[in-house]
Tab-separated table of N, CA, C and O in Angstrom:
chain	number	residue	atom	x	y	z
B	9	MET	N	-54.349	72.913	176.990
B	9	MET	CA	-54.741	73.700	178.131
B	9	MET	C	-54.899	72.822	179.363
B	9	MET	O	-54.553	73.233	180.440
B	10	ASP	N	-55.431	71.605	179.179
B	10	ASP	CA	-55.581	70.687	180.301
B	10	ASP	C	-54.230	70.321	180.898
B	10	ASP	O	-54.115	70.143	182.096
B	11	THR	N	-53.208	70.202	180.059
B	11	THR	CA	-51.886	69.858	180.586
B	11	THR	C	-51.314	70.990	181.426
B	11	THR	O	-50.594	70.757	182.381
B	12	ASP	N	-51.623	72.250	181.084
B	12	ASP	CA	-51.166	73.387	181.887
B	12	ASP	C	-51.781	73.346	183.280
B	12	ASP	O	-51.118	73.605	184.281
B	13	ILE	N	-53.053	73.008	183.361
B	13	ILE	CA	-53.738	72.921	184.654
B	13	ILE	C	-53.138	71.792	185.481
B	13	ILE	O	-52.870	71.948	186.666
B	14	LYS	N	-52.877	70.637	184.842
B	14	LYS	CA	-52.291	69.501	185.554
B	14	LYS	C	-50.892	69.834	186.052
B	14	LYS	O	-50.520	69.480	187.156
B	15	ASN	N	-50.087	70.521	185.262
B	15	ASN	CA	-48.740	70.905	185.685
B	15	ASN	C	-48.788	71.859	186.866
B	15	ASN	O	-47.984	71.762	187.781
B	16	ASN	N	-49.718	72.798	186.872
B	16	ASN	CA	-49.855	73.716	188.000
B	16	ASN	C	-50.278	72.977	189.255
B	16	ASN	O	-49.832	73.295	190.352
B	17	GLU	N	-51.160	71.996	189.087
B	17	GLU	CA	-51.601	71.221	190.241
B	17	GLU	C	-50.453	70.414	190.816
B	17	GLU	O	-50.304	70.292	192.025
B	18	ASP	N	-49.602	69.836	189.966
B	18	ASP	CA	-48.462	69.043	190.429
B	18	ASP	C	-47.482	69.901	191.223
B	18	ASP	O	-46.857	69.433	192.165
B	19	ASN	N	-47.316	71.152	190.857
B	19	ASN	CA	-46.372	72.029	191.549
B	19	ASN	C	-46.825	72.363	192.959
B	19	ASN	O	-46.014	72.718	193.802
B	20	ASN	N	-48.112	72.266	193.244
B	20	ASN	CA	-48.625	72.622	194.559
B	20	ASN	C	-48.726	71.433	195.501
B	20	ASN	O	-49.162	71.583	196.627
B	21	ILE	N	-48.327	70.251	195.070
B	21	ILE	CA	-48.427	69.055	195.903
B	21	ILE	C	-47.240	69.003	196.860
B	21	ILE	O	-46.087	69.136	196.454
B	22	ASP	N	-47.537	68.852	198.117
B	22	ASP	CA	-46.486	68.718	199.133
B	22	ASP	C	-46.173	67.236	199.302
B	22	ASP	O	-46.872	66.506	200.010
B	23	GLU	N	-45.112	66.792	198.645
B	23	GLU	CA	-44.769	65.376	198.646
B	23	GLU	C	-44.391	64.876	200.044
B	23	GLU	O	-44.722	63.757	200.419
B	24	GLN	N	-43.695	65.708	200.797
B	24	GLN	CA	-43.310	65.315	202.157
B	24	GLN	C	-44.546	65.076	203.020
B	24	GLN	O	-44.581	64.142	203.816
B	25	TYR	N	-45.550	65.930	202.861
B	25	TYR	CA	-46.777	65.775	203.617
B	25	TYR	C	-47.481	64.472	203.242
B	25	TYR	O	-47.930	63.724	204.101
B	26	LEU	N	-47.541	64.175	201.941
B	26	LEU	CA	-48.174	62.932	201.491
B	26	LEU	C	-47.432	61.709	202.026
B	26	LEU	O	-48.049	60.736	202.471
B	27	MET	N	-46.108	61.766	201.995
B	27	MET	CA	-45.340	60.628	202.519
B	27	MET	C	-45.544	60.474	204.021
B	27	MET	O	-45.614	59.362	204.526
B	28	SER	N	-45.661	61.607	204.736
B	28	SER	CA	-45.878	61.509	206.184
B	28	SER	C	-47.261	60.940	206.490
B	28	SER	O	-47.429	60.194	207.451
B	29	ILE	N	-48.243	61.278	205.669
B	29	ILE	CA	-49.590	60.719	205.857
B	29	ILE	C	-49.559	59.211	205.642
B	29	ILE	O	-50.129	58.444	206.411
B	30	MET	N	-48.849	58.775	204.586
B	30	MET	CA	-48.768	57.341	204.303
B	30	MET	C	-48.016	56.612	205.409
B	30	MET	O	-48.292	55.455	205.696
B	31	ALA	N	-47.085	57.300	206.038
B	31	ALA	CA	-46.324	56.680	207.117
B	31	ALA	C	-47.091	56.698	208.431
B	31	ALA	O	-46.672	56.082	209.408
B	32	GLY	N	-48.195	57.438	208.469
B	32	GLY	CA	-49.025	57.438	209.666
B	32	GLY	C	-48.735	58.590	210.606
B	32	GLY	O	-49.163	58.588	211.749
B	33	SER	N	-48.002	59.594	210.166
B	33	SER	CA	-47.751	60.741	211.029
B	33	SER	C	-48.296	61.986	210.353
B	33	SER	O	-48.717	61.973	209.208
B	34	THR	N	-48.287	63.087	211.099
B	34	THR	CA	-48.781	64.335	210.542
B	34	THR	C	-47.628	65.195	210.083
B	34	THR	O	-46.478	64.940	210.396
B	35	LYS	N	-47.955	66.238	209.345
B	35	LYS	CA	-46.928	67.133	208.828
B	35	LYS	C	-46.187	67.835	209.961
B	35	LYS	O	-44.985	68.016	209.908
B	36	LYS	N	-46.900	68.216	211.002
B	36	LYS	CA	-46.258	68.907	212.119
B	36	LYS	C	-45.226	68.020	212.784
B	36	LYS	O	-44.147	68.462	213.149
B	37	GLU	N	-45.553	66.741	212.968
B	37	GLU	CA	-44.600	65.818	213.582
B	37	GLU	C	-43.363	65.672	212.713
B	37	GLU	O	-42.246	65.639	213.200
B	38	THR	N	-43.561	65.615	211.395
B	38	THR	CA	-42.437	65.485	210.470
B	38	THR	C	-41.554	66.721	210.534
B	38	THR	O	-40.337	66.618	210.589
B	39	GLN	N	-42.159	67.900	210.553
B	39	GLN	CA	-41.377	69.129	210.623
B	39	GLN	C	-40.618	69.218	211.942
B	39	GLN	O	-39.468	69.630	211.965
B	40	ASN	N	-41.253	68.841	213.044
B	40	ASN	CA	-40.573	68.856	214.338
B	40	ASN	C	-39.404	67.895	214.344
B	40	ASN	O	-38.344	68.196	214.882
B	41	HIS	N	-39.602	66.725	213.740
B	41	HIS	CA	-38.535	65.717	213.671
B	41	HIS	C	-37.356	66.272	212.872
B	41	HIS	O	-36.205	66.115	213.242
B	42	GLU	N	-37.651	66.948	211.739
B	42	GLU	CA	-36.587	67.520	210.913
B	42	GLU	C	-35.835	68.602	211.676
B	42	GLU	O	-34.616	68.683	211.606
B	43	LEU	N	-36.560	69.441	212.425
B	43	LEU	CA	-35.903	70.486	213.204
B	43	LEU	C	-35.039	69.886	214.305
B	43	LEU	O	-33.932	70.353	214.573
B	44	ASP	N	-35.528	68.828	214.959
B	44	ASP	CA	-34.755	68.170	216.001
B	44	ASP	C	-33.487	67.552	215.439
B	44	ASP	O	-32.425	67.622	216.044
B	45	SER	N	-33.596	66.925	214.254
B	45	SER	CA	-32.425	66.287	213.670
B	45	SER	C	-31.391	67.327	213.262
B	45	SER	O	-30.201	67.074	213.327
B	46	GLU	N	-31.830	68.527	212.852
B	46	GLU	CA	-30.881	69.578	212.511
B	46	GLU	C	-30.165	70.088	213.749
B	46	GLU	O	-28.995	70.427	213.701
B	47	LYS	N	-30.858	70.136	214.900
B	47	LYS	CA	-30.231	70.591	216.136
B	47	LYS	C	-29.193	69.600	216.643
B	47	LYS	O	-28.210	69.986	217.252
B	48	ASP	N	-29.407	68.310	216.393
B	48	ASP	CA	-28.514	67.270	216.884
B	48	ASP	C	-27.190	67.213	216.137
B	48	ASP	O	-26.228	66.650	216.627
B	49	LYS	N	-27.129	67.765	214.942
B	49	LYS	CA	-25.927	67.646	214.124
B	49	LYS	C	-24.853	68.613	214.612
B	49	LYS	O	-25.091	69.803	214.713
B	50	PRO	N	-23.656	68.085	214.901
B	50	PRO	CA	-22.550	68.969	215.254
B	50	PRO	C	-21.624	69.180	214.050
B	50	PRO	O	-20.657	68.460	213.878
B	51	PRO	N	-21.914	70.142	213.172
B	51	PRO	CA	-21.135	70.272	211.950
B	51	PRO	C	-19.669	70.623	212.195
B	51	PRO	O	-18.799	70.168	211.480
B	52	ALA	N	-19.374	71.402	213.203
B	52	ALA	CA	-17.988	71.791	213.453
B	52	ALA	C	-17.143	70.585	213.841
B	52	ALA	O	-16.007	70.452	213.409
B	53	LYS	N	-17.708	69.678	214.632
B	53	LYS	CA	-16.965	68.503	215.065
B	53	LYS	C	-16.645	67.589	213.891
B	53	LYS	O	-15.545	67.067	213.773
B	54	GLN	N	-17.605	67.409	212.986
B	54	GLN	CA	-17.388	66.557	211.826
B	54	GLN	C	-16.309	67.137	210.917
B	54	GLN	O	-15.482	66.425	210.399
B	55	ARG	N	-16.320	68.454	210.732
B	55	ARG	CA	-15.313	69.072	209.874
B	55	ARG	C	-13.918	68.880	210.457
B	55	ARG	O	-12.978	68.653	209.738
B	56	THR	N	-13.812	68.947	211.769
B	56	THR	CA	-12.515	68.759	212.413
B	56	THR	C	-11.979	67.367	212.148
B	56	THR	O	-10.816	67.202	211.808
B	57	LYS	N	-12.839	66.362	212.272
B	57	LYS	CA	-12.401	64.990	212.035
B	57	LYS	C	-11.993	64.794	210.588
B	57	LYS	O	-11.012	64.137	210.296
B	58	ASN	N	-12.754	65.380	209.660
B	58	ASN	CA	-12.401	65.256	208.253
B	58	ASN	C	-11.084	65.965	207.954
B	58	ASN	O	-10.305	65.506	207.142
B	59	LYS	N	-10.844	67.077	208.607
B	59	LYS	CA	-9.605	67.806	208.405
B	59	LYS	C	-8.422	66.975	208.885
B	59	LYS	O	-7.377	66.926	208.255
B	60	LYS	N	-8.595	66.305	210.031
B	60	LYS	CA	-7.537	65.445	210.550
B	60	LYS	C	-7.210	64.327	209.570
B	60	LYS	O	-6.060	63.989	209.366
B	61	SER	N	-8.238	63.738	208.964
B	61	SER	CA	-8.014	62.611	208.069
B	61	SER	C	-7.285	63.037	206.806
B	61	SER	O	-6.604	62.237	206.191
B	62	THR	N	-7.404	64.299	206.389
B	62	THR	CA	-6.682	64.742	205.202
B	62	THR	C	-5.215	65.014	205.520
B	62	THR	O	-4.381	64.970	204.631
B	63	GLU	N	-4.898	65.309	206.761
B	63	GLU	CA	-3.512	65.548	207.148
B	63	GLU	C	-2.725	64.245	207.257
B	63	GLU	O	-1.528	64.219	207.051
B	64	ILE	N	-3.404	63.168	207.583
B	64	ILE	CA	-2.759	61.867	207.751
B	64	ILE	C	-3.051	61.025	206.513
B	64	ILE	O	-4.192	60.936	206.079
B	65	THR	N	-2.032	60.390	205.973
B	65	THR	CA	-2.248	59.541	204.798
B	65	THR	C	-2.953	58.256	205.207
B	65	THR	O	-2.979	57.889	206.387
B	66	TYR	N	-3.481	57.574	204.213
B	66	TYR	CA	-4.184	56.316	204.462
B	66	TYR	C	-3.254	55.304	205.135
B	66	TYR	O	-3.626	54.658	206.107
B	67	ALA	N	-2.066	55.185	204.615
B	67	ALA	CA	-1.109	54.220	205.169
B	67	ALA	C	-0.760	54.564	206.611
B	67	ALA	O	-0.658	53.673	207.458
B	68	GLU	N	-0.598	55.840	206.912
B	68	GLU	CA	-0.293	56.244	208.292
B	68	GLU	C	-1.465	55.954	209.225
B	68	GLU	O	-1.269	55.578	210.377
B	69	GLN	N	-2.669	56.139	208.718
B	69	GLN	CA	-3.857	55.935	209.546
B	69	GLN	C	-4.134	54.464	209.823
B	69	GLN	O	-4.433	54.083	210.945
B	70	PHE	N	-4.032	53.624	208.792
B	70	PHE	CA	-4.506	52.257	208.925
B	70	PHE	C	-3.433	51.175	208.844
B	70	PHE	O	-3.640	50.072	209.318
B	71	LEU	N	-2.321	51.459	208.235
B	71	LEU	CA	-1.376	50.386	207.935
B	71	LEU	C	-0.081	50.430	208.746
B	71	LEU	O	0.812	49.633	208.507
B	72	THR	N	0.043	51.322	209.694
B	72	THR	CA	1.281	51.376	210.469
B	72	THR	C	1.084	51.093	211.945
B	72	THR	O	2.026	50.768	212.629
B	73	HIS	N	-0.122	51.212	212.432
B	73	HIS	CA	-0.385	51.002	213.851
B	73	HIS	C	-0.615	49.516	214.134
B	73	HIS	O	-1.411	48.881	213.473
B	74	HIS	N	0.085	49.014	215.086
B	74	HIS	CA	-0.163	47.638	215.533
B	74	HIS	C	-0.877	47.738	216.875
B	74	HIS	O	-0.266	47.645	217.931
B	75	THR	N	-2.188	47.960	216.832
B	75	THR	CA	-2.958	48.182	218.051
B	75	THR	C	-3.228	46.891	218.809
B	75	THR	O	-3.496	46.929	219.992
B	76	MET	N	-3.137	45.773	218.120
B	76	MET	CA	-3.409	44.495	218.771
B	76	MET	C	-2.104	43.719	218.897
B	76	MET	O	-1.270	43.724	218.008
B	77	THR	N	-1.959	43.034	220.025
B	77	THR	CA	-0.747	42.252	220.225
B	77	THR	C	-0.888	40.823	219.736
B	77	THR	O	0.090	40.170	219.471
B	78	LYS	N	-2.129	40.339	219.662
B	78	LYS	CA	-2.359	38.992	219.135
B	78	LYS	C	-3.706	38.949	218.444
B	78	LYS	O	-4.503	39.872	218.550
B	79	ARG	N	-3.963	37.870	217.754
B	79	ARG	CA	-5.164	37.757	216.949
B	79	ARG	C	-6.428	37.664	217.785
B	79	ARG	O	-7.472	38.132	217.384
B	80	GLY	N	-6.382	37.069	218.929
B	80	GLY	CA	-7.585	36.907	219.733
B	80	GLY	C	-8.251	35.581	219.459
B	80	GLY	O	-7.783	34.778	218.646
B	81	ASP	N	-9.357	35.339	220.119
B	81	ASP	CA	-10.009	34.040	219.980
B	81	ASP	C	-11.356	34.131	219.267
B	81	ASP	O	-12.148	33.217	219.329
B	82	LYS	N	-11.624	35.237	218.599
B	82	LYS	CA	-12.897	35.412	217.895
B	82	LYS	C	-12.678	35.252	216.397
B	82	LYS	O	-11.655	35.624	215.856
B	83	SER	N	-13.683	34.704	215.732
B	83	SER	CA	-13.657	34.581	214.280
B	83	SER	C	-14.694	35.521	213.695
B	83	SER	O	-15.771	35.712	214.260
B	84	ILE	N	-14.364	36.100	212.573
B	84	ILE	CA	-15.339	36.909	211.846
B	84	ILE	C	-15.380	36.409	210.411
B	84	ILE	O	-14.425	35.811	209.922
B	85	TYR	N	-16.491	36.645	209.763
B	85	TYR	CA	-16.674	36.213	208.391
B	85	TYR	C	-16.892	37.443	207.524
B	85	TYR	O	-17.719	38.296	207.850
B	86	ILE	N	-16.130	37.533	206.456
B	86	ILE	CA	-16.283	38.626	205.504
B	86	ILE	C	-16.395	38.035	204.101
B	86	ILE	O	-16.032	36.874	203.878
B	87	ARG	N	-16.870	38.836	203.188
B	87	ARG	CA	-17.009	38.392	201.802
B	87	ARG	C	-15.630	38.028	201.244
B	87	ARG	O	-14.642	38.695	201.539
B	88	PRO	N	-15.572	36.992	200.423
B	88	PRO	CA	-14.278	36.603	199.842
B	88	PRO	C	-13.605	37.732	199.055
B	88	PRO	O	-12.393	37.905	199.131
B	89	GLU	N	-14.407	38.526	198.336
B	89	GLU	CA	-13.810	39.620	197.571
B	89	GLU	C	-13.223	40.701	198.479
B	89	GLU	O	-12.213	41.318	198.157
B	90	TYR	N	-13.846	40.930	199.656
B	90	TYR	CA	-13.286	41.890	200.613
B	90	TYR	C	-11.993	41.346	201.210
B	90	TYR	O	-11.033	42.087	201.408
B	91	HIS	N	-11.981	40.068	201.509
B	91	HIS	CA	-10.766	39.456	202.056
B	91	HIS	C	-9.619	39.599	201.057
B	91	HIS	O	-8.488	39.942	201.438
B	92	GLU	N	-9.920	39.364	199.797
B	92	GLU	CA	-8.886	39.489	198.770
B	92	GLU	C	-8.387	40.926	198.664
B	92	GLU	O	-7.183	41.178	198.590
B	93	ARG	N	-9.313	41.888	198.672
B	93	ARG	CA	-8.920	43.306	198.592
B	93	ARG	C	-8.059	43.702	199.781
B	93	ARG	O	-7.025	44.357	199.616
B	94	LEU	N	-8.514	43.344	200.980
B	94	LEU	CA	-7.767	43.702	202.184
B	94	LEU	C	-6.380	43.071	202.178
B	94	LEU	O	-5.386	43.719	202.525
B	95	SER	N	-6.308	41.834	201.774
B	95	SER	CA	-5.020	41.142	201.716
B	95	SER	C	-4.082	41.810	200.720
B	95	SER	O	-2.890	41.987	200.996
B	96	ARG	N	-4.612	42.207	199.577
B	96	ARG	CA	-3.780	42.884	198.566
B	96	ARG	C	-3.296	44.239	199.069
B	96	ARG	O	-2.152	44.625	198.822
B	97	ILE	N	-4.172	44.966	199.751
B	97	ILE	CA	-3.773	46.265	200.309
B	97	ILE	C	-2.612	46.077	201.281
B	97	ILE	O	-1.621	46.808	201.243
B	98	ILE	N	-2.732	45.081	202.136
B	98	ILE	CA	-1.675	44.811	203.114
B	98	ILE	C	-0.391	44.381	202.408
B	98	ILE	O	0.700	44.841	202.749
B	99	GLN	N	-0.517	43.520	201.412
B	99	GLN	CA	0.669	43.029	200.703
B	99	GLN	C	1.389	44.141	199.956
B	99	GLN	O	2.615	44.244	200.020
B	100	ILE	N	0.643	44.990	199.270
B	100	ILE	CA	1.259	45.992	198.401
B	100	ILE	C	1.603	47.272	199.161
B	100	ILE	O	2.759	47.693	199.189
B	101	ILE	N	0.618	47.889	199.780
B	101	ILE	CA	0.845	49.185	200.420
B	101	ILE	C	1.649	49.036	201.708
B	101	ILE	O	2.590	49.781	201.956
B	102	ALA	N	1.269	48.061	202.535
B	102	ALA	CA	1.942	47.892	203.829
B	102	ALA	C	3.148	46.967	203.739
B	102	ALA	O	3.819	46.737	204.740
B	103	GLU	N	3.394	46.425	202.567
B	103	GLU	CA	4.535	45.536	202.340
B	103	GLU	C	4.577	44.381	203.347
B	103	GLU	O	5.628	44.036	203.886
B	104	ASP	N	3.387	43.827	203.616
B	104	ASP	CA	3.231	42.696	204.555
B	104	ASP	C	3.786	42.984	205.947
B	104	ASP	O	4.235	42.079	206.647
B	105	GLN	N	3.747	44.235	206.386
B	105	GLN	CA	4.274	44.603	207.689
B	105	GLN	C	3.210	44.622	208.782
B	105	GLN	O	3.524	44.870	209.943
B	106	ILE	N	1.959	44.374	208.424
B	106	ILE	CA	0.865	44.402	209.400
B	106	ILE	C	-0.049	43.212	209.118
B	106	ILE	O	-0.349	42.904	207.966
B	107	PRO	N	-0.489	42.515	210.153
B	107	PRO	CA	-1.406	41.394	209.927
B	107	PRO	C	-2.816	41.884	209.605
B	107	PRO	O	-3.204	42.999	209.951
B	108	LEU	N	-3.584	41.028	208.954
B	108	LEU	CA	-4.945	41.377	208.552
B	108	LEU	C	-5.801	41.766	209.754
B	108	LEU	O	-6.547	42.740	209.700
B	109	TYR	N	-5.692	41.034	210.857
B	109	TYR	CA	-6.531	41.342	212.022
B	109	TYR	C	-6.219	42.719	212.593
B	109	TYR	O	-7.109	43.429	213.051
B	110	ALA	N	-4.960	43.157	212.554
B	110	ALA	CA	-4.607	44.481	213.053
B	110	ALA	C	-5.125	45.568	212.113
B	110	ALA	O	-5.587	46.628	212.560
B	111	TYR	N	-5.073	45.314	210.811
B	111	TYR	CA	-5.604	46.254	209.829
B	111	TYR	C	-7.107	46.434	210.032
B	111	TYR	O	-7.613	47.556	210.075
B	112	LEU	N	-7.838	45.337	210.195
B	112	LEU	CA	-9.281	45.421	210.444
B	112	LEU	C	-9.578	46.137	211.757
B	112	LEU	O	-10.532	46.909	211.852
B	113	ASP	N	-8.763	45.897	212.764
B	113	ASP	CA	-8.944	46.574	214.039
B	113	ASP	C	-8.776	48.085	213.878
B	113	ASP	O	-9.538	48.866	214.442
B	114	ASN	N	-7.800	48.514	213.093
B	114	ASN	CA	-7.593	49.936	212.834
B	114	ASN	C	-8.774	50.552	212.084
B	114	ASN	O	-9.205	51.663	212.385
B	115	ILE	N	-9.302	49.823	211.108
B	115	ILE	CA	-10.463	50.306	210.353
B	115	ILE	C	-11.662	50.471	211.286
B	115	ILE	O	-12.362	51.487	211.246
B	116	LEU	N	-11.902	49.486	212.125
B	116	LEU	CA	-13.049	49.563	213.049
B	116	LEU	C	-12.861	50.662	214.088
B	116	LEU	O	-13.816	51.368	214.432
B	117	ALA	N	-11.649	50.829	214.587
B	117	ALA	CA	-11.384	51.891	215.566
B	117	ALA	C	-11.683	53.254	214.948
B	117	ALA	O	-12.324	54.115	215.574
B	118	TYR	N	-11.257	53.462	213.720
B	118	TYR	CA	-11.524	54.723	213.023
B	118	TYR	C	-13.023	54.916	212.809
B	118	TYR	O	-13.560	56.008	213.009
B	119	HIS	N	-13.716	53.860	212.399
B	119	HIS	CA	-15.164	53.927	212.175
B	119	HIS	C	-15.893	54.328	213.456
B	119	HIS	O	-16.737	55.226	213.439
B	120	PHE	N	-15.569	53.681	214.557
B	120	PHE	CA	-16.245	53.991	215.820
B	120	PHE	C	-15.900	55.390	216.307
B	120	PHE	O	-16.751	56.088	216.871
B	121	GLU	N	-14.686	55.823	216.101
B	121	GLU	CA	-14.290	57.176	216.498
B	121	GLU	C	-15.027	58.217	215.665
B	121	GLU	O	-15.516	59.213	216.186
B	122	THR	N	-15.138	57.968	214.372
B	122	THR	CA	-15.773	58.924	213.472
B	122	THR	C	-17.278	59.014	213.690
B	122	THR	O	-17.849	60.101	213.679
B	123	PHE	N	-17.926	57.885	213.901
B	123	PHE	CA	-19.387	57.853	213.985
B	123	PHE	C	-19.904	57.596	215.401
B	123	PHE	O	-21.054	57.189	215.569
B	124	GLU	N	-19.097	57.850	216.395
B	124	GLU	CA	-19.482	57.558	217.780
B	124	GLU	C	-20.781	58.246	218.175
B	124	GLU	O	-21.689	57.622	218.718
B	125	LYS	N	-20.903	59.532	217.904
B	125	LYS	CA	-22.103	60.267	218.306
B	125	LYS	C	-23.347	59.745	217.593
B	125	LYS	O	-24.382	59.533	218.226
B	126	GLU	N	-23.248	59.516	216.280
B	126	GLU	CA	-24.403	59.031	215.527
B	126	GLU	C	-24.832	57.649	216.001
B	126	GLU	O	-26.023	57.384	216.150
B	127	ILE	N	-23.869	56.781	216.244
B	127	ILE	CA	-24.184	55.432	216.718
B	127	ILE	C	-24.846	55.502	218.090
B	127	ILE	O	-25.868	54.847	218.335
B	128	THR	N	-24.291	56.314	218.980
B	128	THR	CA	-24.854	56.457	220.327
B	128	THR	C	-26.263	57.025	220.271
B	128	THR	O	-27.166	56.529	220.950
B	129	ASP	N	-26.461	58.061	219.453
B	129	ASP	CA	-27.795	58.666	219.336
B	129	ASP	C	-28.814	57.670	218.793
B	129	ASP	O	-29.922	57.555	219.318
B	130	ASP	N	-28.450	56.938	217.736
B	130	ASP	CA	-29.369	55.945	217.172
B	130	ASP	C	-29.673	54.840	218.174
B	130	ASP	O	-30.809	54.400	218.312
B	131	PHE	N	-28.644	54.390	218.873
B	131	PHE	CA	-28.839	53.329	219.850
B	131	PHE	C	-29.779	53.794	220.958
B	131	PHE	O	-30.733	53.092	221.306
B	132	ASN	N	-29.528	54.983	221.491
B	132	ASN	CA	-30.361	55.500	222.581
B	132	ASN	C	-31.789	55.779	222.135
B	132	ASN	O	-32.721	55.616	222.924
B	133	SER	N	-31.979	56.168	220.882
B	133	SER	CA	-33.333	56.443	220.413
B	133	SER	C	-34.135	55.146	220.223
B	133	SER	O	-35.352	55.152	220.332
B	134	LYS	N	-33.454	54.040	219.966
B	134	LYS	CA	-34.154	52.775	219.738
B	134	LYS	C	-34.182	51.873	220.975
B	134	LYS	O	-34.965	50.945	221.034
B	135	TYR	N	-33.341	52.163	221.936
B	135	TYR	CA	-33.300	51.339	223.150
B	135	TYR	C	-34.413	51.783	224.076
B	135	TYR	O	-34.540	52.947	224.423
B	136	ARG	N	-35.242	50.844	224.448
B	136	ARG	CA	-36.351	51.132	225.361
B	136	ARG	C	-36.281	50.132	226.513
B	136	ARG	O	-36.321	48.917	226.286
B	137	PRO	N	-36.164	50.627	227.727
B	137	PRO	CA	-36.129	49.691	228.866
B	137	PRO	C	-37.434	48.914	228.967
B	137	PRO	O	-38.500	49.382	228.563
B	138	ILE	N	-37.338	47.729	229.501
B	138	ILE	CA	-38.516	46.866	229.639
B	138	ILE	C	-39.488	47.416	230.685
B	138	ILE	O	-40.684	47.296	230.532
B	139	PHE	N	-38.978	47.999	231.738
B	139	PHE	CA	-39.849	48.524	232.804
B	139	PHE	C	-39.676	50.013	232.951
B	139	PHE	O	-38.698	50.582	232.826
């Protein structure tokens, strides 16, 4: 019988409220934040981008565009296993027709295009002018 009472008590616990208390905010602030985040989401725009990506194959999207004319003067460091994977993708799928730097540029261009709004929103929410 004691276990039945404990189970009923567990069902009435508002976990989100407890987590908000531990985080130092109130339930109302958490609910307002959730409502604001739902308003910010543009679901139709995201579906359009996903639809476009299904019409274009991976090779057409990333392995055929030569967006850069030269390597540039910047160095980047990536994990050795990622370098190996990227190199193999270029060797096999692209038949060595695109350089690694152009492939990475295409990947980054797609990433920024896809997540532009989210990145901008996060940046603006965390950027605070000094004065």
